[in-house]
PDB file of C-alpha atoms in Angstrom:
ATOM      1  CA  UNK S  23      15.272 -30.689 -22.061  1.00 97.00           C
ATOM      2  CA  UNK S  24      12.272 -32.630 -20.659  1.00 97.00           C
ATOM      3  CA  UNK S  25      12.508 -33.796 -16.902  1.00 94.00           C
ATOM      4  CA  UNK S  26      10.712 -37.337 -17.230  1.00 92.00           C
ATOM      5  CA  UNK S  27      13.054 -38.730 -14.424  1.00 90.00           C
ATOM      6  CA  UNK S  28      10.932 -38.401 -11.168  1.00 83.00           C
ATOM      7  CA  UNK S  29       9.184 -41.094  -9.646  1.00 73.00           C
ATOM      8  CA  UNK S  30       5.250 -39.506  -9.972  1.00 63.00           C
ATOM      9  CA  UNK S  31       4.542 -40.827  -5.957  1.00 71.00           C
ATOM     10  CA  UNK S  32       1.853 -37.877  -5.603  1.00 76.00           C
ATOM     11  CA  UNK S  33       0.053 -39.983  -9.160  1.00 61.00           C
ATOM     12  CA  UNK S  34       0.316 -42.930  -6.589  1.00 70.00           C
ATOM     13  CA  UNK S  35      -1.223 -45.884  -7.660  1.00 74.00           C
ATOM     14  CA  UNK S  36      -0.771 -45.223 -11.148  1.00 66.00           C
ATOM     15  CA  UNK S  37       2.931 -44.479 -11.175  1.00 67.00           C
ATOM     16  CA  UNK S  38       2.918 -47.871  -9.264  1.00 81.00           C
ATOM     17  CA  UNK S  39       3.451 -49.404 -12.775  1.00 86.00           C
ATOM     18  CA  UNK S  40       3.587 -46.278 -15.178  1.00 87.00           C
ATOM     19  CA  UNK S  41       6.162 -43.529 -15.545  1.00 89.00           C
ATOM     20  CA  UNK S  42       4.407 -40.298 -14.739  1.00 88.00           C
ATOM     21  CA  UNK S  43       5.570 -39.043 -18.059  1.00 90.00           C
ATOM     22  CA  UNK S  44       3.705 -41.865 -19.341  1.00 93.00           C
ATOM     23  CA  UNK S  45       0.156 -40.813 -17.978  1.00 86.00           C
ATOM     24  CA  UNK S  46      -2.355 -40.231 -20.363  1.00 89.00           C
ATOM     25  CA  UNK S  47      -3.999 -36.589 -20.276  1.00 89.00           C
ATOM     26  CA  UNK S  48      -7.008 -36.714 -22.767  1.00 87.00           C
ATOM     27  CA  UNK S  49      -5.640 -40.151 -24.661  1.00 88.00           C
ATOM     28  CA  UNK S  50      -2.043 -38.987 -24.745  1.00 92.00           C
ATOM     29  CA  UNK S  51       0.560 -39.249 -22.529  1.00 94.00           C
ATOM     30  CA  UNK S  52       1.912 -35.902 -20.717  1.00 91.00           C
ATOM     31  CA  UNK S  53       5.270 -36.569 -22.930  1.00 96.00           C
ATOM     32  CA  UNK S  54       3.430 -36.327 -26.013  1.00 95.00           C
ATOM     33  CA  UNK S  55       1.570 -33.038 -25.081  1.00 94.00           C
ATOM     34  CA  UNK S  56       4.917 -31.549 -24.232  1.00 94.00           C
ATOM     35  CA  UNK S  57       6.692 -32.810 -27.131  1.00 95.00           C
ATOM     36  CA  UNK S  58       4.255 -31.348 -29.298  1.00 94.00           C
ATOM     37  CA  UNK S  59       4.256 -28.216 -27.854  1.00 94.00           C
ATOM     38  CA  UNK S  60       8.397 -28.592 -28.117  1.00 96.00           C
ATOM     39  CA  UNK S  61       8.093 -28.564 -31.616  1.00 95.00           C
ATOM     40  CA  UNK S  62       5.274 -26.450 -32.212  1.00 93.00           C
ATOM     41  CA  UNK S  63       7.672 -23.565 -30.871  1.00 94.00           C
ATOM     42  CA  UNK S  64      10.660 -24.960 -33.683  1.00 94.00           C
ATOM     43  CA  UNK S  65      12.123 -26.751 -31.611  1.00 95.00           C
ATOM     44  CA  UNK S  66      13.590 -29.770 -33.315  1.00 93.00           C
ATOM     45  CA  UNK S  67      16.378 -31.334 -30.779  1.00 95.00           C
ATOM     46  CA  UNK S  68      15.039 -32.394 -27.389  1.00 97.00           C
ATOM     47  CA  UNK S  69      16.747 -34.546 -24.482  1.00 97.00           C
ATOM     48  CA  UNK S  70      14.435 -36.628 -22.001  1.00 97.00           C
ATOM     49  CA  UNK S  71      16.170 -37.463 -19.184  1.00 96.00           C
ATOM     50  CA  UNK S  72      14.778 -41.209 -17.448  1.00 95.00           C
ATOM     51  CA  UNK S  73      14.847 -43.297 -14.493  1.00 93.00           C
ATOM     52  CA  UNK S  74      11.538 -44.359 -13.235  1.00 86.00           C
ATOM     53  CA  UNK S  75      10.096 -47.197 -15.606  1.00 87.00           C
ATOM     54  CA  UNK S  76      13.508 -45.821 -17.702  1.00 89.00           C
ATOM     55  CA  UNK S  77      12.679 -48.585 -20.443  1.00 93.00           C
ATOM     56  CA  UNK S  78       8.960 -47.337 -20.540  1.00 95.00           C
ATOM     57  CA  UNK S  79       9.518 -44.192 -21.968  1.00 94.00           C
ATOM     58  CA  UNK S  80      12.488 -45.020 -24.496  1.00 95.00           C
ATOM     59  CA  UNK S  81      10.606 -47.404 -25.923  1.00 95.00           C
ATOM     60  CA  UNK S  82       7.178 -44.771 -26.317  1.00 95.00           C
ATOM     61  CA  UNK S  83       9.587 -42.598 -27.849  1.00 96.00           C
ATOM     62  CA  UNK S  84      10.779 -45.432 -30.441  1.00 95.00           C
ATOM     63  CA  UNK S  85       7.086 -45.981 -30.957  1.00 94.00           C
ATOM     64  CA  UNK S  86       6.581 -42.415 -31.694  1.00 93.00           C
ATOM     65  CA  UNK S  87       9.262 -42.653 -33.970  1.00 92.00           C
ATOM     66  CA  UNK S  88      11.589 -39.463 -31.810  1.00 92.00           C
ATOM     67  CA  UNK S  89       8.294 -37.371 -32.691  1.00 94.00           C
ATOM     68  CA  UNK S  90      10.117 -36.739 -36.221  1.00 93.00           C
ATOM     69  CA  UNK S  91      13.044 -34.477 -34.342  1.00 96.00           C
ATOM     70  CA  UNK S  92      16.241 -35.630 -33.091  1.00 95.00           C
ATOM     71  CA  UNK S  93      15.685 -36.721 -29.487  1.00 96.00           C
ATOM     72  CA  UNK S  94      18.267 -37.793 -27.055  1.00 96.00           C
ATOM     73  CA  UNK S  95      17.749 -39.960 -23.933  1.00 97.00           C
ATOM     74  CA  UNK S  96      19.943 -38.580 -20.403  1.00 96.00           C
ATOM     75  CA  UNK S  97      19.306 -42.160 -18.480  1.00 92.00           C
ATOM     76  CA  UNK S  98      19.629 -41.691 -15.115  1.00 93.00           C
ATOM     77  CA  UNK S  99      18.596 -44.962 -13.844  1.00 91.00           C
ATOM     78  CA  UNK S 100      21.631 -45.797 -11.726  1.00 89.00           C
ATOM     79  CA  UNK S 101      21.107 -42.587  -9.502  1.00 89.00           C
ATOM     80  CA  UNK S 102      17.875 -40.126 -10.146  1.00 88.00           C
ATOM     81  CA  UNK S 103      19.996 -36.459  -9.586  1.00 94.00           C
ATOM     82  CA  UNK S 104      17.113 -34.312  -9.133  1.00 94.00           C
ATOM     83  CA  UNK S 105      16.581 -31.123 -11.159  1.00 96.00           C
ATOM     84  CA  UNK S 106      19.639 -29.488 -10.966  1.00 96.00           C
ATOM     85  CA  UNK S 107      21.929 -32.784 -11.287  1.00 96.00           C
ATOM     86  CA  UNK S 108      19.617 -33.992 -14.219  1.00 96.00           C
ATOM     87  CA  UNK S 109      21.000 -30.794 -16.145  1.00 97.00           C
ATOM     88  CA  UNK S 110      24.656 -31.017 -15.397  1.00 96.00           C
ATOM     89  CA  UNK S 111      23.865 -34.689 -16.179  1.00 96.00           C
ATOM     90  CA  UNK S 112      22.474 -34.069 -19.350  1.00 96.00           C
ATOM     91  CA  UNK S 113      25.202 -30.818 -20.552  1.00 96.00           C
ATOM     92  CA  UNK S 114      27.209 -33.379 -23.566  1.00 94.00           C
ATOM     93  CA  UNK S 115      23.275 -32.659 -25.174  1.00 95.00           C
ATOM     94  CA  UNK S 116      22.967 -29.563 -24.334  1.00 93.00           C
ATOM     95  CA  UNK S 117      25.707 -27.666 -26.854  1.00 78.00           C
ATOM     96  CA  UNK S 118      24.734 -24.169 -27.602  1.00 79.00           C
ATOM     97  CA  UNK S 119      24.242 -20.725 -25.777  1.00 87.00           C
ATOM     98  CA  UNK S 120      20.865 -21.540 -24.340  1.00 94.00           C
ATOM     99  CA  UNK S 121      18.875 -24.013 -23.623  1.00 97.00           C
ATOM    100  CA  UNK S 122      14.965 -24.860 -22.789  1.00 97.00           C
ATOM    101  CA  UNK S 123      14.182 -26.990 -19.708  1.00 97.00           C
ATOM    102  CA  UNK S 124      10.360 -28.261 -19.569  1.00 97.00           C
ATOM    103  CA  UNK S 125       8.761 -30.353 -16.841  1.00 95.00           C
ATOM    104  CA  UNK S 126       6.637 -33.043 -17.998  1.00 94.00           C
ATOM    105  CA  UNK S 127       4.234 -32.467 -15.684  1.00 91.00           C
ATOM    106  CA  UNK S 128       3.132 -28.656 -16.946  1.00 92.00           C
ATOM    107  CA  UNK S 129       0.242 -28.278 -19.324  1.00 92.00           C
ATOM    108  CA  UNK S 130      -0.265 -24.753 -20.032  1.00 92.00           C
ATOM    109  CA  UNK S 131      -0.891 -22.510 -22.534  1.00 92.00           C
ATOM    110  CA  UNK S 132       2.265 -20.114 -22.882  1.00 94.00           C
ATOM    111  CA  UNK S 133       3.543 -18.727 -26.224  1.00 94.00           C
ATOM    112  CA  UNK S 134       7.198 -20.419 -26.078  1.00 96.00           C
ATOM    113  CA  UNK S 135       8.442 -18.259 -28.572  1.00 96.00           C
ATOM    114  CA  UNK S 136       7.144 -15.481 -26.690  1.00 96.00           C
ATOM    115  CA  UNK S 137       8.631 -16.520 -23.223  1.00 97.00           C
ATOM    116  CA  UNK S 138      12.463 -16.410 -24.884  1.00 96.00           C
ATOM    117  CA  UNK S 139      11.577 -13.138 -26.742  1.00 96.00           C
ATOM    118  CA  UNK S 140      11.431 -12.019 -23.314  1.00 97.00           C
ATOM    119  CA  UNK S 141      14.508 -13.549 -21.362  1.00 96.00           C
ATOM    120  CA  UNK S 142      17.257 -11.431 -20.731  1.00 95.00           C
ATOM    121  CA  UNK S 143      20.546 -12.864 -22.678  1.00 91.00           C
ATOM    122  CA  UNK S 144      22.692 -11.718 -20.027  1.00 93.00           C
ATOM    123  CA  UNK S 145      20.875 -13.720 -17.472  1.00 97.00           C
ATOM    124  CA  UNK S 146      22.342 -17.111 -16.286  1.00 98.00           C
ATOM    125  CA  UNK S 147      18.706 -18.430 -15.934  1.00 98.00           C
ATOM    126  CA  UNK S 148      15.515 -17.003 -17.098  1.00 98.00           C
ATOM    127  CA  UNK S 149      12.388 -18.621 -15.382  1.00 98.00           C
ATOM    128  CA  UNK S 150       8.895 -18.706 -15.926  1.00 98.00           C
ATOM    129  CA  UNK S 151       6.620 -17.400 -13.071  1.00 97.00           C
ATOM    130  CA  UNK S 152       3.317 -16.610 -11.905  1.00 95.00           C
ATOM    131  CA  UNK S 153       0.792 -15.080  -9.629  1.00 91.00           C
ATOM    132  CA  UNK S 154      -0.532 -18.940  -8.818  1.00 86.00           C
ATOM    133  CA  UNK S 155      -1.273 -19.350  -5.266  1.00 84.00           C
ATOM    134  CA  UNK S 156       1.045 -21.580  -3.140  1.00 87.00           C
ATOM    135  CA  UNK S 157       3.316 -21.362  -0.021  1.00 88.00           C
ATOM    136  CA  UNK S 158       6.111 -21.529  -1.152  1.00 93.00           C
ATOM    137  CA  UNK S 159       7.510 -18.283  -3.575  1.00 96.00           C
ATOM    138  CA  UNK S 160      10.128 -17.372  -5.368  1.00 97.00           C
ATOM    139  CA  UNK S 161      11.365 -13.315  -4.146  1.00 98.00           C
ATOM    140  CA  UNK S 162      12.032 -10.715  -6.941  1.00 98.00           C
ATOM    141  CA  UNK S 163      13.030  -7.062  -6.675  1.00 96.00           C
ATOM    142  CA  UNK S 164      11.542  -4.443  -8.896  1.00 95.00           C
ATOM    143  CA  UNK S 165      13.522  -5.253 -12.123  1.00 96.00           C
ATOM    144  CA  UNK S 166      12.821  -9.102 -11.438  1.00 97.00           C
ATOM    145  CA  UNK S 167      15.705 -10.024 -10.179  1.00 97.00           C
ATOM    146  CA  UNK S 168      15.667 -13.481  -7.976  1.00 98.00           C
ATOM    147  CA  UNK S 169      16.761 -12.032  -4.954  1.00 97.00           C
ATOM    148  CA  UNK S 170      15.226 -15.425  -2.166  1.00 97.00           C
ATOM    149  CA  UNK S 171      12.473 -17.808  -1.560  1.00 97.00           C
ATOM    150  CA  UNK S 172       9.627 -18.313   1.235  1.00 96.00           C
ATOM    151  CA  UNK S 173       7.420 -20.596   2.717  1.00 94.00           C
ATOM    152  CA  UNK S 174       4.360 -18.470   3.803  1.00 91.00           C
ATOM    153  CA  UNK S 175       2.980 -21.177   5.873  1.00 91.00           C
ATOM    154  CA  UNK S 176       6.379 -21.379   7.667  1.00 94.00           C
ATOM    155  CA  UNK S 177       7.351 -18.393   7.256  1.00 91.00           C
ATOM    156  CA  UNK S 178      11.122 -19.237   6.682  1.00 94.00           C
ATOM    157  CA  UNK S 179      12.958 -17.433   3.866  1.00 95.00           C
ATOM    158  CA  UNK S 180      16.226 -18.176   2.126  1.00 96.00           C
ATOM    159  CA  UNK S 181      18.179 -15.840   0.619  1.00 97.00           C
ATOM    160  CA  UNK S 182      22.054 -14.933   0.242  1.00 96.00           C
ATOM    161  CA  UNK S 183      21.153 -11.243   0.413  1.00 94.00           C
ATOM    162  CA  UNK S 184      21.478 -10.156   4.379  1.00 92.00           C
ATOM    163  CA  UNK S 185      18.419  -7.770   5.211  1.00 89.00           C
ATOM    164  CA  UNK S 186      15.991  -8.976   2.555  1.00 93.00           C
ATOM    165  CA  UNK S 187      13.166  -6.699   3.560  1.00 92.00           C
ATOM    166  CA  UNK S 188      10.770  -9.291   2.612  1.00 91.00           C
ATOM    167  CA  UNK S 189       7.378  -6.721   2.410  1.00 89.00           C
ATOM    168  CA  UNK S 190       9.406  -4.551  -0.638  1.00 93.00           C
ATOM    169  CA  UNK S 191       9.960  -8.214  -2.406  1.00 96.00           C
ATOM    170  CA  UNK S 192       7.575  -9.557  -5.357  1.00 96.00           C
ATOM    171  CA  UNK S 193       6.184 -13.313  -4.704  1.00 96.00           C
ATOM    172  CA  UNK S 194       6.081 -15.403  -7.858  1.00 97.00           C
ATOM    173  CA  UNK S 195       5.004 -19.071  -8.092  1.00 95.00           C
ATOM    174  CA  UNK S 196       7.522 -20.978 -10.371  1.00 95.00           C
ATOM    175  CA  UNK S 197       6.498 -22.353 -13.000  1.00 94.00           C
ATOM    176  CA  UNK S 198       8.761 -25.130 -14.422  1.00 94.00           C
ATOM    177  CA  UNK S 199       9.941 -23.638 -17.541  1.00 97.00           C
ATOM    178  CA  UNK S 200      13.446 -22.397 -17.901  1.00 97.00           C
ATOM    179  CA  UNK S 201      15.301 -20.638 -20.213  1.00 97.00           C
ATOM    180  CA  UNK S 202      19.161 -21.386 -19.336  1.00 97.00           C
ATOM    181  CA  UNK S 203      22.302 -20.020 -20.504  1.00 97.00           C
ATOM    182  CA  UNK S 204      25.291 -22.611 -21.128  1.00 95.00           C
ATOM    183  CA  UNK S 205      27.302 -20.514 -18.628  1.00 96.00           C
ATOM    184  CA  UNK S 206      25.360 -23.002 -15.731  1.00 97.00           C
ATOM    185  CA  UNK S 207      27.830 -25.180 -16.483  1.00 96.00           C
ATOM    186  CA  UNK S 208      30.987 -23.163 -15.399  1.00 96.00           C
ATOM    187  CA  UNK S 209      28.942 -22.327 -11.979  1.00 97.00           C
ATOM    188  CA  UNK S 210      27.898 -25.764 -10.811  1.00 97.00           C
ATOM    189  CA  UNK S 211      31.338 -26.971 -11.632  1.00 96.00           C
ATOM    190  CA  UNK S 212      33.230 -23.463  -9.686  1.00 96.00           C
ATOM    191  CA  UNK S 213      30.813 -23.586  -7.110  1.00 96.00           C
ATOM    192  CA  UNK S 214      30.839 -27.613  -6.584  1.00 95.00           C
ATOM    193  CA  UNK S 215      27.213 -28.482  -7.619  1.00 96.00           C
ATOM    194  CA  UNK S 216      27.632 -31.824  -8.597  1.00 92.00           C
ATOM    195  CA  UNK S 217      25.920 -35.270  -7.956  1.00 92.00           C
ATOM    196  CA  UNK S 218      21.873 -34.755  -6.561  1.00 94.00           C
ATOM    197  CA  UNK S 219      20.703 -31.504  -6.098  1.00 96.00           C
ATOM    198  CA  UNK S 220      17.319 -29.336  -6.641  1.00 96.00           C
ATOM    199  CA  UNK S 221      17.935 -26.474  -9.923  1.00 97.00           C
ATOM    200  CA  UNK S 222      15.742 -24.171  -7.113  1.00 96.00           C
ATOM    201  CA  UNK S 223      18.185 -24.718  -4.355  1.00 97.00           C
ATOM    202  CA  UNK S 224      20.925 -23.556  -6.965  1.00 98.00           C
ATOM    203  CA  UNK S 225      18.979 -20.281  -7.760  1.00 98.00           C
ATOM    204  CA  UNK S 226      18.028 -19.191  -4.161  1.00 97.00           C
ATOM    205  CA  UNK S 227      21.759 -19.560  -2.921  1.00 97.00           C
ATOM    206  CA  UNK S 228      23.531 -18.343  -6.473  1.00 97.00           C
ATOM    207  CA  UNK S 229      20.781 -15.240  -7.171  1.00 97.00           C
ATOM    208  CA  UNK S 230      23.266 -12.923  -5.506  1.00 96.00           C
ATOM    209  CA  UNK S 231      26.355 -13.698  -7.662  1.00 96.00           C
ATOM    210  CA  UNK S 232      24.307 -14.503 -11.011  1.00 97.00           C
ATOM    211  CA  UNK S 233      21.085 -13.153 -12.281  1.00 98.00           C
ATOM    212  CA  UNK S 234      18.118 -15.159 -12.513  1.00 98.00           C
ATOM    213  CA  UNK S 235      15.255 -13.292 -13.921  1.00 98.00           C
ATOM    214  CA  UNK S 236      11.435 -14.042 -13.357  1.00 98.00           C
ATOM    215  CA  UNK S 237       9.592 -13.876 -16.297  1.00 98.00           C
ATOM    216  CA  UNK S 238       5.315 -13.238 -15.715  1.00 96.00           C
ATOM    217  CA  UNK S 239       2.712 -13.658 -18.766  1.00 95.00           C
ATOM    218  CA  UNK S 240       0.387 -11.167 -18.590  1.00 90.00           C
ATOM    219  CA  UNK S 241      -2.212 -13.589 -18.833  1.00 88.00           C
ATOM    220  CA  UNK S 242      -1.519 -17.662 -18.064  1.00 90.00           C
ATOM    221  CA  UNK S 243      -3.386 -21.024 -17.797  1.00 89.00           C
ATOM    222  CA  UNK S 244      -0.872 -23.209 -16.198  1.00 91.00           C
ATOM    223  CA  UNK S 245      -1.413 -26.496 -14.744  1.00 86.00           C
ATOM    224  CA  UNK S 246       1.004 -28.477 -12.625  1.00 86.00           C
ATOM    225  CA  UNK S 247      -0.329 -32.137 -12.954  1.00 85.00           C
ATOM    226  CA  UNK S 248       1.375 -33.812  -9.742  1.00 73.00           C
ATOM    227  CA  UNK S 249      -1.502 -34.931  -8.083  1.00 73.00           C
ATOM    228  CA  UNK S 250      -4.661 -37.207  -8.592  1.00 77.00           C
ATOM    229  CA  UNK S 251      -6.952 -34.559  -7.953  1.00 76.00           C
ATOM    230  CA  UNK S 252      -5.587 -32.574 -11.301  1.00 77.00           C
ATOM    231  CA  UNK S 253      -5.897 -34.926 -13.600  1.00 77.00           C
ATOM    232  CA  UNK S 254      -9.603 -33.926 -14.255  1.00 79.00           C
ATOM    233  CA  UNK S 255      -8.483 -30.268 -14.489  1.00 79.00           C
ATOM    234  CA  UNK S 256      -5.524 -31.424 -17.189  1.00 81.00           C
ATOM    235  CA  UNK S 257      -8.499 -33.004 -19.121  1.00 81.00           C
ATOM    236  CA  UNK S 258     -10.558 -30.305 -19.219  1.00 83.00           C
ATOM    237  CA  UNK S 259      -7.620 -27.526 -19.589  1.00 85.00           C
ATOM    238  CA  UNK S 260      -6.347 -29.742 -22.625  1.00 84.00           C
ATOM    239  CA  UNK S 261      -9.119 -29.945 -24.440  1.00 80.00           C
ATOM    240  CA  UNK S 262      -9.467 -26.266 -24.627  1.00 77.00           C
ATOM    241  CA  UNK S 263      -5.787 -25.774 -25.151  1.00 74.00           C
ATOM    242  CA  UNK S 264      -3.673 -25.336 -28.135  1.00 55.00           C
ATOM    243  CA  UNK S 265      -0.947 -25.126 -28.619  1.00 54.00           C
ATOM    244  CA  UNK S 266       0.267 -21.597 -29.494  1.00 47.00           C
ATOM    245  CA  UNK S 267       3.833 -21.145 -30.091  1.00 48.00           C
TER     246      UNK S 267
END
């Protein structure tokens, strides 16, 4: 799955007219670099989900003729449900054990394959994560374990463990790559996660009854392309990029 549902305002004033999906990173669009990185890793059944400039991107996907794979559109344009809503949205195209969720907005140059070599089958949710300075970071214990979150310039933490001891806890930066199992389903409909809702709000309050594992690359060039400032950096990362699978 490929979240191409968000309305880009960061990429303000060219999501004013433009789908941030749509944005061109060295003559493509983001889409098309993820896509192509989608199906340099095998993969060759993908589900986009839509809202802002919906039309936009269905019809670049026509144009692109599905990429050659079988691609399926989750429109959200009557209500945009956030991360974790745009996958219990999207679960009638999501059949099988696990699943691969991609942001558009992520250039980087991680080995798919690799990545769910490494996820842990029994985990509901295996996530991609790094050593990328932020504020705000995911908490792990030693077998990496999600066990909370913090905001470092805040200094607020959540977690569903009582007496974190937050100095013993490993701080990742997420990534935006996921590697789910099918079992989500079960807990967002148990559990009443339903409607609009954030996938990292679901993992800091479900960590302690299901196990999300953080997954770190030993070595990672990642690039979150959110912001006008990046897009220089995405068209200098992509040009040295490829895409290894």
């Amino acid at each position: 799955m490929i979240f191409a549902a968000g309305h880009g305002t960061r990429l303000r004033p060219l999501t004013d007219k433009t789908p941030k999906a749509l944005i061109e990173i060295g003559g493509k669009p983001m889409l098309y670099h993820v896509m192509e990185k989608l199906k340099s890793a095998g993969i060759d059944e993908v589900v986009v989900n839509v809202h802002h400039f919906a039309e936009q991107i269905t019809d670049y996907i026509k144009s692109q003729n599905d990429f050659g794979i079988k691609v399926d559109i989750s429109d959200e344009s009557s209500l945009l449900r956030d991360t974790g809503g745009g996958i219990s949205y999207a679960r009638d195209f999501l059949d099988g054990s696990h699943f691969l969720v991609h942001n558009v907005d992520i250039i980087s140059d991680l080995n798919l394959n690799w990545f769910i070599s490494q996820a842990k089958p029994s985990a509901l949710s295996n996530i991609l994560v790094s050593e990328r300075k932020t504020q705000r970071y995911l908490l792990f214990d030693d077998e990496m374990r999600m066990v909370g979150w913090t905001n470092l310039a805040t200094g607020v933490v959540k977690t569903p463990f009582y007496g974190l001891n937050l100095s013993k806890c490993r701080k990742y930066a997420f990534d935006g790559i996921h590697f789910i199992s099918d079992d989500i389903f079960k807990v967002f409909d148990d559990h009443g996660w339903n409607g609009n809702f954030s996938i990292t709000d679901f993992y800091i309050r479900e960590c302690k009854a299901n196990v999300i594992h953080g997954i770190v690359p030993e070595h990672l060039n990642i690039l979150d392309v959110g912001k006008m400032e990046t897009l220089p950096q995405a068209e200098a990362m992509i040009k040295n990029i490829t895409h290894i699978n």
